[in-house]
mmCIF file of C-alpha atoms in Angstrom:
data_model
loop_
_atom_site.group_PDB
_atom_site.id
_atom_site.type_symbol
_atom_site.label_atom_id
_atom_site.label_comp_id
_atom_site.label_asym_id
_atom_site.label_seq_id
_atom_site.Cartn_x
_atom_site.Cartn_y
_atom_site.Cartn_z
ATOM 1 C CA MET A 1 0.128 -0.001 0.710
ATOM 2 C CA ASP A 2 1.430 3.835 -0.503
ATOM 3 C CA ASP A 3 0.870 4.094 3.537
ATOM 4 C CA GLY A 4 4.140 0.962 2.841
ATOM 5 C CA ARG A 5 1.438 -1.401 4.939
ATOM 6 C CA ARG A 6 1.114 -4.908 3.652
ATOM 7 C CA VAL A 7 -2.888 -6.119 2.592
ATOM 8 C CA PHE A 8 -4.103 -9.253 0.916
ATOM 9 C CA VAL A 9 -6.330 -9.117 -2.404
ATOM 10 C CA LYS A 10 -8.921 -12.309 -3.022
ATOM 11 C CA ARG A 11 -10.486 -11.274 -6.485
ATOM 12 C CA GLY A 12 -13.387 -12.948 -8.574
ATOM 13 C CA ALA A 13 -16.352 -13.418 -5.817
ATOM 14 C CA ASP A 14 -18.764 -12.294 -4.007
ATOM 15 C CA PHE A 15 -17.211 -11.190 -0.769
ATOM 16 C CA THR A 16 -19.626 -9.461 1.223
ATOM 17 C CA ALA A 17 -20.548 -12.466 4.289
ATOM 18 C CA GLU A 18 -17.141 -12.554 4.213
ATOM 19 C CA ALA A 19 -16.602 -9.882 5.200
ATOM 20 C CA ALA A 20 -19.352 -9.135 7.482
ATOM 21 C CA GLY A 21 -18.533 -12.490 9.327
ATOM 22 C CA LEU A 22 -14.605 -10.984 9.516
ATOM 23 C CA ARG A 23 -15.615 -7.439 11.641
ATOM 24 C CA TRP A 24 -18.126 -9.638 13.501
ATOM 25 C CA LEU A 25 -15.884 -11.660 14.896
ATOM 26 C CA ALA A 26 -13.459 -9.055 15.375
ATOM 27 C CA GLU A 27 -16.066 -6.923 17.470
ATOM 28 C CA PRO A 28 -15.497 -8.916 20.241
ATOM 29 C CA GLU A 29 -11.408 -8.432 20.533
ATOM 30 C CA ALA A 30 -11.517 -12.165 22.026
ATOM 31 C CA VAL A 31 -9.419 -13.477 18.534
ATOM 32 C CA ALA A 32 -7.108 -12.234 16.730
ATOM 33 C CA VAL A 33 -8.963 -11.700 12.871
ATOM 34 C CA PRO A 34 -7.087 -9.366 10.365
ATOM 35 C CA GLU A 35 -8.684 -6.115 9.683
ATOM 36 C CA VAL A 36 -10.860 -5.695 7.120
ATOM 37 C CA VAL A 37 -9.489 -3.222 5.592
ATOM 38 C CA GLU A 38 -11.088 -2.762 2.262
ATOM 39 C CA ALA A 39 -14.330 -4.504 0.754
ATOM 40 C CA ASP A 40 -16.960 -4.619 -2.562
ATOM 41 C CA ARG A 41 -18.680 -7.171 -4.236
ATOM 42 C CA ASP A 42 -16.301 -9.095 -5.729
ATOM 43 C CA THR A 43 -12.142 -7.096 -4.123
ATOM 44 C CA LEU A 44 -11.384 -8.438 -0.525
ATOM 45 C CA VAL A 45 -9.211 -6.434 1.062
ATOM 46 C CA LEU A 46 -7.117 -7.490 4.554
ATOM 47 C CA GLU A 47 -4.181 -6.655 6.281
ATOM 48 C CA TRP A 48 -1.433 -9.284 6.228
ATOM 49 C CA ILE A 49 -0.652 -11.614 8.754
ATOM 50 C CA ASP A 50 2.910 -13.143 8.982
ATOM 51 C CA THR A 51 2.728 -17.165 9.349
ATOM 52 C CA ALA A 52 4.752 -19.620 11.587
ATOM 53 C CA GLN A 53 4.917 -22.465 12.601
ATOM 54 C CA ALA A 54 2.200 -23.639 15.151
ATOM 55 C CA THR A 55 3.035 -24.426 18.518
ATOM 56 C CA ALA A 56 1.530 -25.682 21.697
ATOM 57 C CA GLU A 57 1.478 -22.118 22.893
ATOM 58 C CA ALA A 58 0.084 -20.783 20.218
ATOM 59 C CA ALA A 59 -3.198 -23.451 20.383
ATOM 60 C CA GLU A 60 -3.083 -22.693 24.050
ATOM 61 C CA ARG A 61 -4.215 -19.105 23.434
ATOM 62 C CA PHE A 62 -6.377 -20.232 20.843
ATOM 63 C CA GLY A 63 -9.076 -22.138 23.110
ATOM 64 C CA ARG A 64 -8.958 -19.582 25.936
ATOM 65 C CA GLU A 65 -9.737 -17.016 22.809
ATOM 66 C CA LEU A 66 -12.364 -19.753 21.029
ATOM 67 C CA ALA A 67 -14.423 -20.024 24.038
ATOM 68 C CA ALA A 68 -14.754 -16.242 24.803
ATOM 69 C CA LEU A 69 -15.392 -15.376 21.232
ATOM 70 C CA HIS A 70 -17.743 -18.450 21.776
ATOM 71 C CA ALA A 71 -19.509 -16.451 24.710
ATOM 72 C CA ALA A 72 -19.682 -12.418 23.528
ATOM 73 C CA GLY A 73 -22.552 -14.281 22.248
ATOM 74 C CA ALA A 74 -25.059 -13.438 19.060
ATOM 75 C CA GLU A 75 -28.175 -11.855 18.668
ATOM 76 C CA ALA A 76 -29.984 -15.253 16.890
ATOM 77 C CA PHE A 77 -29.521 -18.164 15.465
ATOM 78 C CA GLY A 78 -28.403 -16.835 12.310
ATOM 79 C CA ALA A 79 -26.905 -12.992 11.072
ATOM 80 C CA PRO A 80 -28.305 -10.199 10.106
ATOM 81 C CA TRP A 81 -26.049 -10.505 6.109
ATOM 82 C CA PRO A 82 -26.944 -13.149 3.615
ATOM 83 C CA GLY A 83 -24.568 -15.737 4.461
ATOM 84 C CA SER A 84 -21.867 -18.038 1.977
ATOM 85 C CA ILE A 85 -20.052 -21.015 2.487
ATOM 86 C CA ALA A 86 -16.742 -21.126 -0.054
ATOM 87 C CA GLU A 87 -18.829 -20.104 -3.394
ATOM 88 C CA LEU A 88 -21.908 -21.928 -1.802
ATOM 89 C CA PRO A 89 -25.386 -19.567 -0.478
ATOM 90 C CA MET A 90 -26.474 -20.085 3.219
ATOM 91 C CA ASP A 91 -29.827 -18.564 4.940
ATOM 92 C CA ASN A 92 -28.808 -16.429 7.885
ATOM 93 C CA GLY A 93 -32.935 -16.214 8.893
ATOM 94 C CA PRO A 94 -32.999 -16.118 12.352
ATOM 95 C CA ALA A 95 -34.042 -18.811 14.558
ATOM 96 C CA SER A 96 -35.257 -18.905 17.694
ATOM 97 C CA ASP A 97 -34.069 -22.338 18.214
ATOM 98 C CA TRP A 98 -30.953 -24.065 17.362
ATOM 99 C CA PRO A 99 -32.070 -27.679 16.319
ATOM 100 C CA SER A 100 -34.596 -26.043 13.954
ATOM 101 C CA PHE A 101 -31.860 -23.061 12.572
ATOM 102 C CA TYR A 102 -29.119 -26.031 12.202
ATOM 103 C CA THR A 103 -31.754 -28.562 10.093
ATOM 104 C CA SER A 104 -33.376 -25.923 8.389
ATOM 105 C CA GLN A 105 -30.509 -23.620 7.466
ATOM 106 C CA ARG A 106 -27.474 -26.193 6.931
ATOM 107 C CA VAL A 107 -27.896 -29.505 7.102
ATOM 108 C CA LEU A 108 -31.550 -30.694 4.417
ATOM 109 C CA PRO A 109 -30.288 -26.999 1.892
ATOM 110 C CA PHE A 110 -27.378 -29.307 1.161
ATOM 111 C CA VAL A 111 -28.347 -32.248 1.234
ATOM 112 C CA ARG A 112 -31.143 -31.468 -1.613
ATOM 113 C CA GLN A 113 -28.728 -29.664 -3.400
ATOM 114 C CA ALA A 114 -26.534 -32.884 -3.569
ATOM 115 C CA ARG A 115 -29.285 -34.949 -3.880
ATOM 116 C CA ASP A 116 -30.862 -32.210 -6.925
ATOM 117 C CA ALA A 117 -27.172 -32.717 -7.919
ATOM 118 C CA GLY A 118 -26.445 -36.659 -8.244
ATOM 119 C CA ARG A 119 -24.648 -36.607 -6.188
ATOM 120 C CA LEU A 120 -27.320 -38.499 -3.037
ATOM 121 C CA SER A 121 -29.184 -40.924 -4.006
ATOM 122 C CA ALA A 122 -33.249 -40.763 -2.469
ATOM 123 C CA ALA A 123 -32.236 -43.532 -0.006
ATOM 124 C CA ASP A 124 -29.009 -41.370 1.295
ATOM 125 C CA VAL A 125 -30.969 -38.685 1.348
ATOM 126 C CA ASP A 126 -34.076 -40.149 3.477
ATOM 127 C CA LEU A 127 -31.477 -41.540 6.029
ATOM 128 C CA VAL A 128 -30.034 -38.122 7.022
ATOM 129 C CA GLU A 129 -33.771 -36.740 6.889
ATOM 130 C CA GLU A 130 -34.350 -38.776 9.763
ATOM 131 C CA ALA A 131 -30.868 -38.032 11.337
ATOM 132 C CA CYS A 132 -32.162 -34.774 11.578
ATOM 133 C CA ASP A 133 -35.675 -35.962 12.823
ATOM 134 C CA ARG A 134 -33.369 -36.680 15.872
ATOM 135 C CA VAL A 135 -30.831 -33.174 16.674
ATOM 136 C CA THR A 136 -33.963 -31.833 19.394
ATOM 137 C CA GLU A 137 -33.384 -34.430 21.291
ATOM 138 C CA VAL A 138 -29.751 -35.589 20.770
ATOM 139 C CA SER A 139 -28.808 -32.374 20.848
ATOM 140 C CA GLY A 140 -28.056 -31.936 24.737
ATOM 141 C CA PRO A 141 -29.121 -28.625 26.988
ATOM 142 C CA ALA A 142 -29.784 -25.387 25.202
ATOM 143 C CA GLU A 143 -27.847 -23.189 24.954
ATOM 144 C CA PRO A 144 -28.351 -19.838 23.990
ATOM 145 C CA PRO A 145 -26.310 -18.560 20.217
ATOM 146 C CA ALA A 146 -22.700 -18.171 19.911
ATOM 147 C CA ARG A 147 -20.826 -15.902 17.738
ATOM 148 C CA ILE A 148 -19.151 -19.194 15.476
ATOM 149 C CA HIS A 149 -17.080 -19.297 12.789
ATOM 150 C CA GLY A 150 -18.736 -21.775 11.556
ATOM 151 C CA ASP A 151 -16.006 -23.194 8.320
ATOM 152 C CA LEU A 152 -13.333 -23.193 11.197
ATOM 153 C CA TRP A 153 -11.701 -26.152 9.609
ATOM 154 C CA ASN A 154 -7.157 -26.307 9.697
ATOM 155 C CA GLY A 155 -6.850 -24.620 6.184
ATOM 156 C CA ASN A 156 -9.297 -21.157 8.046
ATOM 157 C CA LEU A 157 -5.997 -20.971 10.619
ATOM 158 C CA LEU A 158 -3.554 -19.153 10.419
ATOM 159 C CA TRP A 159 -0.446 -19.267 12.922
ATOM 160 C CA SER A 160 1.037 -16.000 13.100
ATOM 161 C CA ALA A 161 4.332 -15.050 14.412
ATOM 162 C CA PRO A 162 5.164 -14.335 17.861
ATOM 163 C CA PRO A 163 5.024 -10.524 18.351
ATOM 164 C CA ASP A 164 8.193 -9.397 18.867
ATOM 165 C CA THR A 165 10.684 -9.064 16.584
ATOM 166 C CA ASP A 166 13.451 -10.913 18.248
ATOM 167 C CA GLY A 167 10.611 -14.302 18.478
ATOM 168 C CA ALA A 168 9.808 -13.738 21.807
ATOM 169 C CA GLY A 169 6.426 -14.176 23.328
ATOM 170 C CA PRO A 170 3.762 -17.279 21.994
ATOM 171 C CA GLY A 171 2.928 -16.926 18.486
ATOM 172 C CA ARG A 172 -1.178 -16.884 17.223
ATOM 173 C CA VAL A 173 -3.866 -17.712 16.293
ATOM 174 C CA ALA A 174 -5.952 -15.040 13.198
ATOM 175 C CA LEU A 175 -8.525 -16.805 11.844
ATOM 176 C CA VAL A 176 -10.075 -16.424 7.971
ATOM 177 C CA ASP A 177 -12.601 -16.710 5.718
ATOM 178 C CA PRO A 178 -15.590 -17.088 8.114
ATOM 179 C CA ALA A 179 -19.206 -18.108 7.675
ATOM 180 C CA ALA A 180 -19.911 -16.620 10.827
ATOM 181 C CA HIS A 181 -23.442 -16.670 12.490
ATOM 182 C CA GLY A 182 -25.090 -17.313 15.631
ATOM 183 C CA GLY A 183 -24.801 -20.560 16.333
ATOM 184 C CA HIS A 184 -24.512 -23.819 18.850
ATOM 185 C CA ARG A 185 -20.233 -23.621 19.892
ATOM 186 C CA GLU A 186 -19.832 -27.006 19.786
ATOM 187 C CA THR A 187 -20.138 -26.384 16.259
ATOM 188 C CA ASP A 188 -16.491 -24.766 15.736
ATOM 189 C CA LEU A 189 -15.630 -27.813 17.505
ATOM 190 C CA ALA A 190 -16.724 -30.995 15.579
ATOM 191 C CA MET A 191 -15.037 -28.634 12.496
ATOM 192 C CA LEU A 192 -12.092 -28.722 14.055
ATOM 193 C CA ALA A 193 -12.273 -32.385 14.442
ATOM 194 C CA LEU A 194 -13.013 -33.351 11.281
ATOM 195 C CA PHE A 195 -9.766 -32.681 9.229
ATOM 196 C CA GLY A 196 -7.739 -32.158 12.591
ATOM 197 C CA ALA A 197 -5.502 -29.305 13.772
ATOM 198 C CA PRO A 198 -2.174 -28.832 15.160
ATOM 199 C CA HIS A 199 -2.196 -29.497 19.122
ATOM 200 C CA LEU A 200 -5.800 -30.322 18.684
ATOM 201 C CA ALA A 201 -6.246 -31.439 21.989
ATOM 202 C CA VAL A 202 -4.069 -28.904 23.615
ATOM 203 C CA ILE A 203 -6.152 -26.456 22.025
ATOM 204 C CA LEU A 204 -10.215 -28.615 23.438
ATOM 205 C CA GLY A 205 -8.140 -28.899 26.742
ATOM 206 C CA ALA A 206 -8.002 -24.785 27.165
ATOM 207 C CA TYR A 207 -11.283 -24.750 25.756
ATOM 208 C CA ARG A 208 -12.500 -26.812 28.456
ATOM 209 C CA GLU A 209 -10.956 -25.155 30.820
ATOM 210 C CA ALA A 210 -12.022 -21.790 29.499
ATOM 211 C CA ALA A 211 -15.945 -22.575 29.086
ATOM 212 C CA PRO A 212 -16.139 -26.673 29.394
ATOM 213 C CA PRO A 213 -19.169 -28.212 26.784
ATOM 214 C CA ALA A 214 -21.954 -29.824 28.478
ATOM 215 C CA ASP A 215 -21.114 -33.899 29.538
ATOM 216 C CA GLY A 216 -21.742 -35.675 26.178
ATOM 217 C CA TRP A 217 -20.108 -32.892 23.752
ATOM 218 C CA ARG A 218 -17.668 -35.260 22.552
ATOM 219 C CA GLU A 219 -20.586 -37.983 21.246
ATOM 220 C CA ARG A 220 -22.511 -35.075 19.512
ATOM 221 C CA VAL A 221 -19.860 -34.362 17.258
ATOM 222 C CA PRO A 222 -21.069 -36.253 14.226
ATOM 223 C CA LEU A 223 -24.450 -34.109 14.353
ATOM 224 C CA HIS A 224 -22.440 -31.241 13.952
ATOM 225 C CA GLN A 225 -20.410 -32.548 11.148
ATOM 226 C CA LEU A 226 -23.652 -33.323 9.252
ATOM 227 C CA HIS A 227 -23.847 -29.540 7.655
ATOM 228 C CA PRO A 228 -19.780 -29.841 6.671
ATOM 229 C CA LEU A 229 -20.196 -32.909 5.070
ATOM 230 C CA ALA A 230 -23.493 -31.830 3.432
ATOM 231 C CA VAL A 231 -21.081 -28.558 1.770
ATOM 232 C CA HIS A 232 -18.736 -31.159 1.489
ATOM 233 C CA VAL A 233 -21.278 -33.136 -0.889
ATOM 234 C CA CYS A 234 -22.286 -30.533 -3.059
ATOM 235 C CA LEU A 235 -18.512 -29.528 -3.907
ATOM 236 C CA TYR A 236 -16.508 -32.312 -4.015
ATOM 237 C CA GLY A 237 -18.693 -35.104 -4.748
ATOM 238 C CA ASP A 238 -17.774 -38.887 -3.911
ATOM 239 C CA ALA A 239 -15.509 -38.836 -2.148
ATOM 240 C CA TYR A 240 -17.357 -36.858 1.346
ATOM 241 C CA ARG A 241 -21.135 -39.092 0.432
ATOM 242 C CA GLY A 242 -19.905 -42.351 3.282
ATOM 243 C CA SER A 243 -18.797 -40.091 5.683
ATOM 244 C CA LEU A 244 -22.083 -38.622 5.619
ATOM 245 C CA LEU A 245 -23.793 -40.907 5.743
ATOM 246 C CA THR A 246 -21.227 -42.514 8.581
ATOM 247 C CA ALA A 247 -22.326 -39.550 10.592
ATOM 248 C CA ALA A 248 -26.200 -39.112 10.145
ATOM 249 C CA SER A 249 -25.831 -42.987 10.802
ATOM 250 C CA GLU A 250 -24.146 -42.861 13.983
ATOM 251 C CA VAL A 251 -26.507 -39.353 14.763
ATOM 252 C CA LEU A 252 -29.792 -41.715 14.612
ATOM 253 C CA ALA A 253 -27.365 -45.042 17.062
ATOM 254 C CA MET A 254 -27.168 -42.093 19.395
#
């Protein structure tokens, strides 16, 4: 930039939801999020983040910060802007309870989109719909809307360098590419587990110390993975079909 700053520029898509999500995640000052320098429908300019090796110290800090982000909360399940994940639109209309929001606005639209594209059979859809019918029963104690990233896989964690030029002090995790909304905090934890992350046990341990999830949260991981797996079937096809059906079967067995 003219003022000497380095920035990261994305072009070629509608970045409205991403920019809104980044700003919303930054509001509580709980986690590191790159500053949105400029945004319009087809360009997004972000603060540059110098990346570094993942460390246990940064992972522990991130676990505590993620708990603080979730605790910042949201006005409702959903968000006041049109949602998207990858290039797929999502319905962010506000809902009063999480089970209905999750099934009708996160899981079933993508399952039916995958069916219409020939990537899931009618029997596949029936299985996931049957699992969705059980969400209220198996989702654990009701919780208020958490402020979640919504697509928290390892590729959206930027492990940043320590702030001091001599390398002193712990690094930090910065969050990018969100599908941010008011949701269930276990959704972010389940997404971290789906593809793994460096020092995941440390992240989860620090999170649990700061804000213990309700009992049985580990058994509910497949429930919260239905959405990202359905999205992946839409995007990548048969490679994720088996994982989606396995998660649905595990929900039915809960």
